[in-house]
Amino acid sequence: MLRYALLLAPSANRVYADAASRLARAELAVFAGSGVLDVPPVDAAVERIGGVEYLTFAAPQPGLGGRDLAYLANLSAAYALFERVGDDLLRPVPLHPLARYDADLITIPKYAGKTNEQFTRLLLNVTVLASAAAGGMLDRQLVVLDPLCGRGTTLNQALMYGYDGIGVEHDGKDVDAYAAFLRTWLRRKRLKHTAETVPVRRDRKLVARRFEAVLAPSRDDHRAGATQRVTVLHTDTTRVREVLRPGCADVIVTDAPYGVAHGSRTGQALSRSPLDLLGAAVPVWRQLLRPGGALGLSWNTLVAPRAAAEAVLTEAGLRVMDGPGWRDLAHRVDQAIDRDVLVAVAPGDDSNPADGHHSASAPPGAAPDRVQPA
C-alpha cells in the first residue's frame, strides 16, 4: 500500500472549517465509490501530522495514476497532496484541478446569504459523480442547472470546471446583480465574450427575462468555437418549462432557501419550510434532466426533516443515493441552520451510478439547444 496525506484548504468560514475534514472524508468516499477511479482510496482517516490536520488514505500498488489524481485534485477542500515516506517525510504530489479561469470569478462576489464556495464545489462534485456523466467530469462540457441560482455561485463554479451553466431566479435584483458582475469581470479580464439581456415571450406575453453570456478562456478558443455559455432566466422556477427544453441538463445542483433570512415562495405564499416549494418544483426539474442525470440538493434540516425531503425526490421518480459518504455530509452552518445534502438520480437506459457504470449522454463539447427561441 502507498499512503497519502491531503492538506485541506483553509476556509474563511470558521464554522465550515470545523467540519471540513469530516466533509472531505465523506466526499473522498463518494469519489471512491463512484467507479471513476482506477485505484479507489481506502482507509481514510483524519490525522494530525506536525500539528496540522490532514486527510490521510491509502491506495494499493502502484498507487494513484494520472487520471485518478486528476479526479482527486478537484476535491472541494484539496490544497496539497503528499505521498507519505516512512513515518516522518511527505513527498509532494502535483495536483492539477479543473480551473479554466482565475479563482476570483468565485471569490470576488460578496453578499448576504452567499453559499460557502467550498461547499458549492462539494455539492457539484458529488452530484456529477452520481450521474451518468461522471466518466466525463474531466473532459466533457457538461450542462449544470441551478433552478434557485441566486447570484450565481453554482454557475461560476460550473464555468471554472469548463461546463455550461443555466440558472433560474425569481428575484430580478439578483439576476441583474449577477449580470453586472459577470460583465464587469469579463471586461476586466479582457476575455472575448458576448453578453446580453433579452425578453422571452410566448404568445406575445412576457414569460421571462434571459441574461446570456458566451465566453472562452482565450481568443484562440473563442475563434475556434470552444466557448462556454451561461444563461440566467428571471422567472419562477415552477414555470421553467415555459422557457427550457426537457432533458437540457446533465445535473441539477441547488441550495434550497433555509427559511431564516429567506423563506421559500410558492406562488404568493411565503413559508419557512422548503417542502412546499420542492413539492411543486422537483417534478418540473425532473423533466429537465437527461436520462441518468442527477439532482443534488442542500437544505436546512431544522425546517425540513431528511425523510420528508427524500420523499419529495422519490415521488418525482428519482432514486436517492445511499452508501459510503452519502449520509455523512450534514454539517452546522449557524445556530439556525443545520445543512444536509441529498443526491438523487433519474432513470437511464444504460447507466447505473451505484455500480460505477457511466455512459456519456452527449459527445464531448456538445451543447444542447436548451433555451427555446424567444
Coordinates of C-alpha atoms in Angstrom, one line a residue:
M1 CA 0.0 0.0 0.0
L2 CA 1.1 3.6 -0.7
R3 CA 0.0 6.1 1.9
Y4 CA -1.1 9.7 1.1
A5 CA -1.8 12.8 3.1
L6 CA -4.1 15.5 1.8
L7 CA -3.6 19.0 3.3
L8 CA -7.0 20.7 3.5
A9 CA -7.6 24.3 2.2
P10 CA -8.3 26.9 4.8
S11 CA -11.9 28.2 4.9
A12 CA -12.8 31.8 5.6
N13 CA -15.9 30.5 7.4
R14 CA -14.8 29.2 10.8
V15 CA -17.9 27.0 11.4
Y16 CA -17.4 25.3 8.0
A17 CA -13.7 24.9 8.6
D18 CA -14.5 22.9 11.8
A19 CA -16.5 20.4 9.7
A20 CA -14.1 20.5 6.6
S21 CA -12.1 17.4 7.5
R22 CA -15.2 15.3 8.1
L23 CA -16.8 16.5 4.9
A24 CA -13.6 15.9 2.9
R25 CA -13.6 12.3 4.2
A26 CA -17.2 11.8 3.1
E27 CA -16.5 13.4 -0.3
L28 CA -13.5 11.1 -0.8
A29 CA -15.7 8.1 0.0
V30 CA -18.1 9.3 -2.7
F31 CA -15.3 9.6 -5.2
A32 CA -14.0 6.1 -4.2
G33 CA -17.5 4.6 -4.7
S34 CA -18.3 6.3 -7.9
G35 CA -16.5 4.0 -10.3
V36 CA -14.4 6.7 -11.9
L37 CA -11.2 5.9 -10.2
D38 CA -8.9 3.0 -11.3
V39 CA -7.5 2.7 -7.8
P40 CA -10.1 3.8 -5.2
P41 CA -8.6 5.1 -1.9
V42 CA -9.1 3.1 1.2
D43 CA -8.6 3.5 5.0
A44 CA -9.4 7.2 5.0
A45 CA -8.8 9.0 8.3
V46 CA -8.2 12.4 9.8
E47 CA -4.8 12.7 11.3
R48 CA -2.5 15.4 12.7
I49 CA 0.9 15.5 11.2
G50 CA 3.4 18.0 12.7
G51 CA 0.4 19.7 14.4
V52 CA -1.5 20.2 11.2
E53 CA -4.7 18.3 10.3
Y54 CA -4.6 16.1 7.1
L55 CA -7.0 13.7 5.5
T56 CA -4.9 10.5 5.1
F57 CA -5.7 7.5 3.0
A58 CA -4.0 4.5 1.2
A59 CA -4.0 3.1 -2.3
P60 CA -2.9 -0.4 -3.5
Q61 CA 0.3 -0.6 -5.5
P62 CA 1.2 1.0 -7.9
G63 CA -0.8 3.9 -6.3
L64 CA -2.8 6.7 -7.8
G65 CA -2.3 7.1 -11.5
G66 CA -2.6 10.3 -13.5
R67 CA -6.3 10.0 -14.2
D68 CA -7.1 9.3 -10.6
L69 CA -5.0 12.3 -9.5
A70 CA -6.8 14.4 -12.0
Y71 CA -10.2 13.5 -10.4
L72 CA -9.0 13.8 -6.8
A73 CA -7.4 17.2 -7.5
N74 CA -11.0 18.5 -7.6
L75 CA -11.9 17.5 -4.0
S76 CA -13.5 20.6 -2.7
A77 CA -11.1 21.0 0.3
A78 CA -7.9 19.8 -1.5
Y79 CA -5.0 22.2 -1.0
A80 CA -1.9 20.0 -1.4
L81 CA -1.3 16.2 -1.7
F82 CA 1.7 14.3 -0.4
E83 CA 2.9 10.7 -0.6
R84 CA 4.0 9.6 2.9
V85 CA 7.6 8.2 3.0
G86 CA 8.2 6.4 6.2
D87 CA 6.8 8.0 9.3
D88 CA 8.4 11.4 9.0
L89 CA 8.5 12.5 5.4
L90 CA 6.0 13.9 3.0
R91 CA 6.7 13.9 -0.8
P92 CA 4.7 16.4 -2.8
V93 CA 2.4 15.0 -5.5
P94 CA 1.4 17.6 -8.1
L95 CA -2.3 18.3 -8.4
H96 CA -4.0 20.0 -11.4
P97 CA -7.6 20.8 -10.6
L98 CA -10.1 21.9 -13.2
A99 CA -9.6 25.7 -13.2
R100 CA -10.4 27.3 -16.5
Y101 CA -10.5 30.8 -15.1
D102 CA -8.9 32.8 -12.3
A103 CA -10.3 31.9 -8.8
D104 CA -11.6 35.5 -8.3
L105 CA -14.5 34.5 -10.6
I106 CA -15.8 32.8 -7.5
T107 CA -14.2 34.7 -4.6
I108 CA -14.9 38.3 -5.6
P109 CA -18.8 38.3 -5.2
K110 CA -19.6 39.0 -1.5
Y111 CA -23.2 39.3 -0.4
A112 CA -25.5 38.2 2.4
G113 CA -26.7 34.6 2.0
K114 CA -23.9 33.6 -0.3
T115 CA -23.3 29.8 -0.1
N116 CA -19.8 28.8 1.0
E117 CA -17.6 28.3 -2.0
Q118 CA -16.0 25.1 -0.9
F119 CA -19.5 23.7 -0.2
T120 CA -20.8 24.7 -3.6
R121 CA -17.9 22.8 -5.1
L122 CA -18.6 19.8 -3.0
L123 CA -22.3 19.7 -3.9
L124 CA -21.4 20.0 -7.6
N125 CA -18.8 17.2 -7.3
V126 CA -21.0 14.6 -5.6
T127 CA -23.9 15.4 -8.0
V128 CA -21.8 14.9 -11.1
L129 CA -20.3 11.7 -9.6
A130 CA -23.7 10.2 -9.1
S131 CA -24.8 10.9 -12.6
A132 CA -24.3 9.1 -15.9
A133 CA -21.9 11.9 -16.8
A134 CA -19.4 11.1 -14.1
G135 CA -16.9 9.5 -16.5
G136 CA -16.8 12.8 -18.4
M137 CA -16.3 15.0 -15.4
L138 CA -12.8 15.9 -16.5
D139 CA -13.2 16.3 -20.3
R140 CA -16.9 16.8 -21.2
Q141 CA -18.6 20.1 -21.4
L142 CA -21.5 19.2 -19.1
V143 CA -24.6 21.4 -18.5
V144 CA -25.2 22.4 -14.9
L145 CA -28.6 23.8 -14.0
D146 CA -29.3 25.7 -10.7
P147 CA -33.0 26.3 -10.6
L148 CA -32.6 28.6 -7.5
C149 CA -29.4 30.3 -8.5
G150 CA -29.5 33.5 -6.5
R151 CA -26.4 35.5 -7.6
G152 CA -24.8 32.6 -9.4
T153 CA -22.2 30.9 -7.1
T154 CA -23.0 27.5 -8.7
L155 CA -22.9 28.9 -12.2
N156 CA -19.5 30.4 -11.6
Q157 CA -18.2 27.1 -10.3
A158 CA -19.6 25.4 -13.4
L159 CA -17.7 27.9 -15.6
M160 CA -14.5 27.2 -13.6
Y161 CA -14.9 23.5 -14.5
G162 CA -15.4 24.2 -18.2
Y163 CA -19.1 23.5 -18.1
D164 CA -22.1 25.4 -19.4
G165 CA -24.4 26.8 -16.7
I166 CA -28.2 27.6 -16.6
G167 CA -29.7 29.5 -13.7
V168 CA -33.3 30.3 -12.8
E169 CA -34.0 33.0 -10.3
H170 CA -37.3 34.6 -9.1
D171 CA -35.6 37.8 -7.8
G172 CA -34.9 40.2 -10.6
K173 CA -32.4 42.2 -8.5
D174 CA -30.3 39.0 -8.1
V175 CA -30.4 38.4 -11.8
D176 CA -29.3 42.0 -12.5
A177 CA -26.5 41.8 -9.9
Y178 CA -25.1 38.6 -11.4
A179 CA -25.3 40.0 -15.0
A180 CA -23.5 43.2 -13.8
F181 CA -20.8 41.3 -12.0
L182 CA -20.1 38.9 -14.9
R183 CA -19.9 41.6 -17.5
T184 CA -17.5 43.6 -15.3
W185 CA -15.4 40.6 -14.6
L186 CA -15.2 39.6 -18.3
R187 CA -14.2 43.1 -19.3
R188 CA -11.6 43.4 -16.5
K189 CA -10.1 40.0 -17.5
R190 CA -10.1 41.1 -21.2
L191 CA -11.8 37.9 -22.2
K192 CA -13.6 37.8 -25.6
H193 CA -17.3 37.4 -25.0
T194 CA -20.8 38.4 -25.8
A195 CA -23.4 39.2 -23.1
E196 CA -27.0 40.4 -23.5
T197 CA -30.3 40.5 -21.6
V198 CA -33.4 40.0 -23.7
P199 CA -37.1 39.4 -23.0
V200 CA -38.6 35.9 -23.6
R201 CA -42.2 35.9 -24.9
R202 CA -44.7 33.2 -25.5
D203 CA -47.9 34.1 -27.4
R204 CA -46.9 37.8 -27.2
K205 CA -46.7 37.6 -23.4
L206 CA -43.6 38.2 -21.4
V207 CA -42.8 35.0 -19.5
A208 CA -39.1 35.7 -18.5
R209 CA -36.0 37.8 -19.0
R210 CA -32.9 36.0 -20.2
F211 CA -29.3 37.1 -19.5
E212 CA -26.9 35.1 -21.6
A213 CA -23.1 35.3 -21.9
V214 CA -20.9 33.3 -24.3
L215 CA -17.2 33.3 -23.3
A216 CA -13.9 31.5 -23.7
P217 CA -10.7 31.5 -21.7
S218 CA -8.6 32.7 -24.6
R219 CA -9.1 34.5 -28.0
D220 CA -7.9 31.3 -29.8
D221 CA -10.5 29.2 -28.0
H222 CA -13.2 31.8 -28.9
R223 CA -12.1 31.9 -32.5
A224 CA -12.1 28.1 -32.7
G225 CA -15.7 28.0 -31.3
A226 CA -14.6 26.4 -28.0
T227 CA -16.9 28.6 -26.0
Q228 CA -19.0 28.2 -22.8
R229 CA -22.4 29.6 -22.3
V230 CA -24.1 30.8 -19.1
T231 CA -27.8 31.6 -19.1
V232 CA -29.8 33.1 -16.3
L233 CA -33.6 33.2 -16.5
H234 CA -35.6 35.7 -14.5
T235 CA -38.8 33.6 -13.9
D236 CA -40.5 31.4 -11.3
T237 CA -38.7 28.1 -11.0
T238 CA -42.0 26.2 -11.1
R239 CA -42.7 27.7 -14.6
V240 CA -39.3 27.0 -16.0
R241 CA -40.6 24.5 -18.6
E242 CA -42.0 27.5 -20.4
V243 CA -38.5 28.5 -21.4
L244 CA -36.3 25.4 -21.1
R245 CA -36.5 22.2 -23.2
P246 CA -36.8 18.8 -21.4
G247 CA -33.6 16.9 -21.0
C248 CA -31.4 20.0 -21.2
A249 CA -29.2 19.4 -18.1
D250 CA -26.7 16.7 -17.1
V251 CA -27.1 17.7 -13.4
I252 CA -29.2 20.0 -11.3
V253 CA -27.4 21.5 -8.3
T254 CA -29.2 23.8 -5.9
D255 CA -29.2 25.2 -2.4
A256 CA -32.8 25.4 -1.1
P257 CA -33.9 28.5 0.9
Y258 CA -33.1 27.9 4.6
G259 CA -36.2 29.6 6.0
V260 CA -34.3 32.0 8.1
A261 CA -33.3 35.2 6.2
H262 CA -35.2 34.0 3.1
G263 CA -38.3 31.8 3.0
S264 CA -39.5 29.5 0.3
R265 CA -42.0 31.1 -2.1
T266 CA -44.7 29.1 -3.9
G267 CA -47.0 31.4 -5.8
Q268 CA -47.6 34.4 -3.4
A269 CA -47.2 32.3 -0.2
L270 CA -44.0 32.5 1.9
S271 CA -43.1 29.6 4.1
R272 CA -40.1 28.8 6.4
S273 CA -40.1 25.2 5.1
P274 CA -38.8 24.4 1.6
L275 CA -41.0 21.4 1.3
D276 CA -43.9 23.2 -0.4
L277 CA -41.5 24.7 -2.9
L278 CA -39.7 21.4 -3.6
G279 CA -43.0 19.6 -3.9
A280 CA -44.1 21.9 -6.6
A281 CA -40.7 22.4 -8.3
V282 CA -39.0 19.0 -8.3
P283 CA -41.4 17.3 -10.7
V284 CA -40.7 20.2 -13.1
W285 CA -36.9 20.0 -12.6
R286 CA -37.1 16.2 -13.1
Q287 CA -38.2 16.9 -16.7
L288 CA -35.1 18.9 -17.4
L289 CA -32.7 16.1 -16.5
R290 CA -31.2 13.9 -19.2
P291 CA -31.5 10.1 -18.7
G292 CA -29.1 9.2 -15.9
G293 CA -28.9 12.8 -14.8
A294 CA -28.6 13.6 -11.1
L295 CA -30.2 16.2 -8.8
G296 CA -28.1 17.5 -5.9
L297 CA -30.0 19.4 -3.2
S298 CA -28.9 21.0 0.1
W299 CA -31.3 22.4 2.6
N300 CA -31.8 23.3 6.3
T301 CA -32.9 20.2 8.3
L302 CA -34.2 22.3 11.1
V303 CA -37.1 23.4 9.0
A304 CA -37.5 20.2 6.9
P305 CA -36.5 16.7 8.1
R306 CA -34.4 14.5 5.8
A307 CA -37.1 11.8 5.4
A308 CA -39.6 14.4 4.1
A309 CA -37.0 15.8 1.6
E310 CA -36.2 12.2 0.4
A311 CA -39.9 11.5 -0.1
V312 CA -40.3 14.5 -2.4
L313 CA -37.4 13.3 -4.6
T314 CA -38.6 9.6 -4.7
E315 CA -42.2 10.7 -5.5
A316 CA -40.8 12.5 -8.5
G317 CA -39.3 9.3 -9.8
L318 CA -35.7 9.8 -8.6
R319 CA -33.5 7.3 -6.8
V320 CA -31.8 8.8 -3.7
M321 CA -28.1 7.8 -3.4
D322 CA -27.0 5.9 -0.4
G323 CA -23.9 4.1 0.8
P324 CA -20.4 5.3 2.0
G325 CA -20.2 9.0 2.3
W326 CA -23.7 9.9 1.2
R327 CA -25.1 10.2 4.7
D328 CA -22.1 12.0 6.2
L329 CA -22.4 15.4 4.5
A330 CA -24.6 17.1 7.2
H331 CA -23.0 20.0 9.0
R332 CA -23.8 23.1 11.0
V333 CA -23.9 26.5 9.3
D334 CA -25.0 28.6 12.3
Q335 CA -27.3 28.3 15.2
A336 CA -30.4 28.4 13.0
I337 CA -29.1 26.2 10.1
D338 CA -28.1 22.6 10.0
R339 CA -27.4 21.8 6.4
D340 CA -27.6 18.4 4.7
V341 CA -27.2 17.0 1.2
L342 CA -29.4 14.7 -0.9
V343 CA -28.4 13.5 -4.3
A344 CA -30.9 11.5 -6.4
V345 CA -30.6 10.0 -9.9
A346 CA -33.1 9.9 -12.8
P347 CA -33.5 6.6 -14.6
G348 CA -31.2 5.9 -17.5
D349 CA -31.2 3.2 -20.2
D350 CA -27.7 2.1 -19.7
S351 CA -26.4 3.9 -16.6
N352 CA -26.2 2.6 -13.1
P353 CA -24.2 5.0 -10.9
A354 CA -24.4 2.8 -7.9
D355 CA -22.4 0.2 -9.7
G356 CA -19.9 2.7 -11.2
H357 CA -21.0 2.3 -14.8
H358 CA -21.4 5.6 -16.5
S359 CA -22.3 6.5 -20.0
A360 CA -22.0 9.8 -21.7
S361 CA -25.3 11.3 -22.8
A362 CA -23.7 13.5 -25.4
P363 CA -20.4 13.7 -27.3
P364 CA -17.7 15.9 -25.7
G365 CA -18.3 19.6 -26.1
A366 CA -21.9 19.1 -27.2
A367 CA -24.1 22.0 -26.1
P368 CA -27.9 21.4 -26.4
D369 CA -30.3 23.9 -27.7
R370 CA -31.7 24.2 -24.3
V371 CA -33.5 27.6 -24.3
Q372 CA -36.5 27.8 -26.5
P373 CA -36.3 30.6 -29.1
A374 CA -38.0 33.8 -27.9

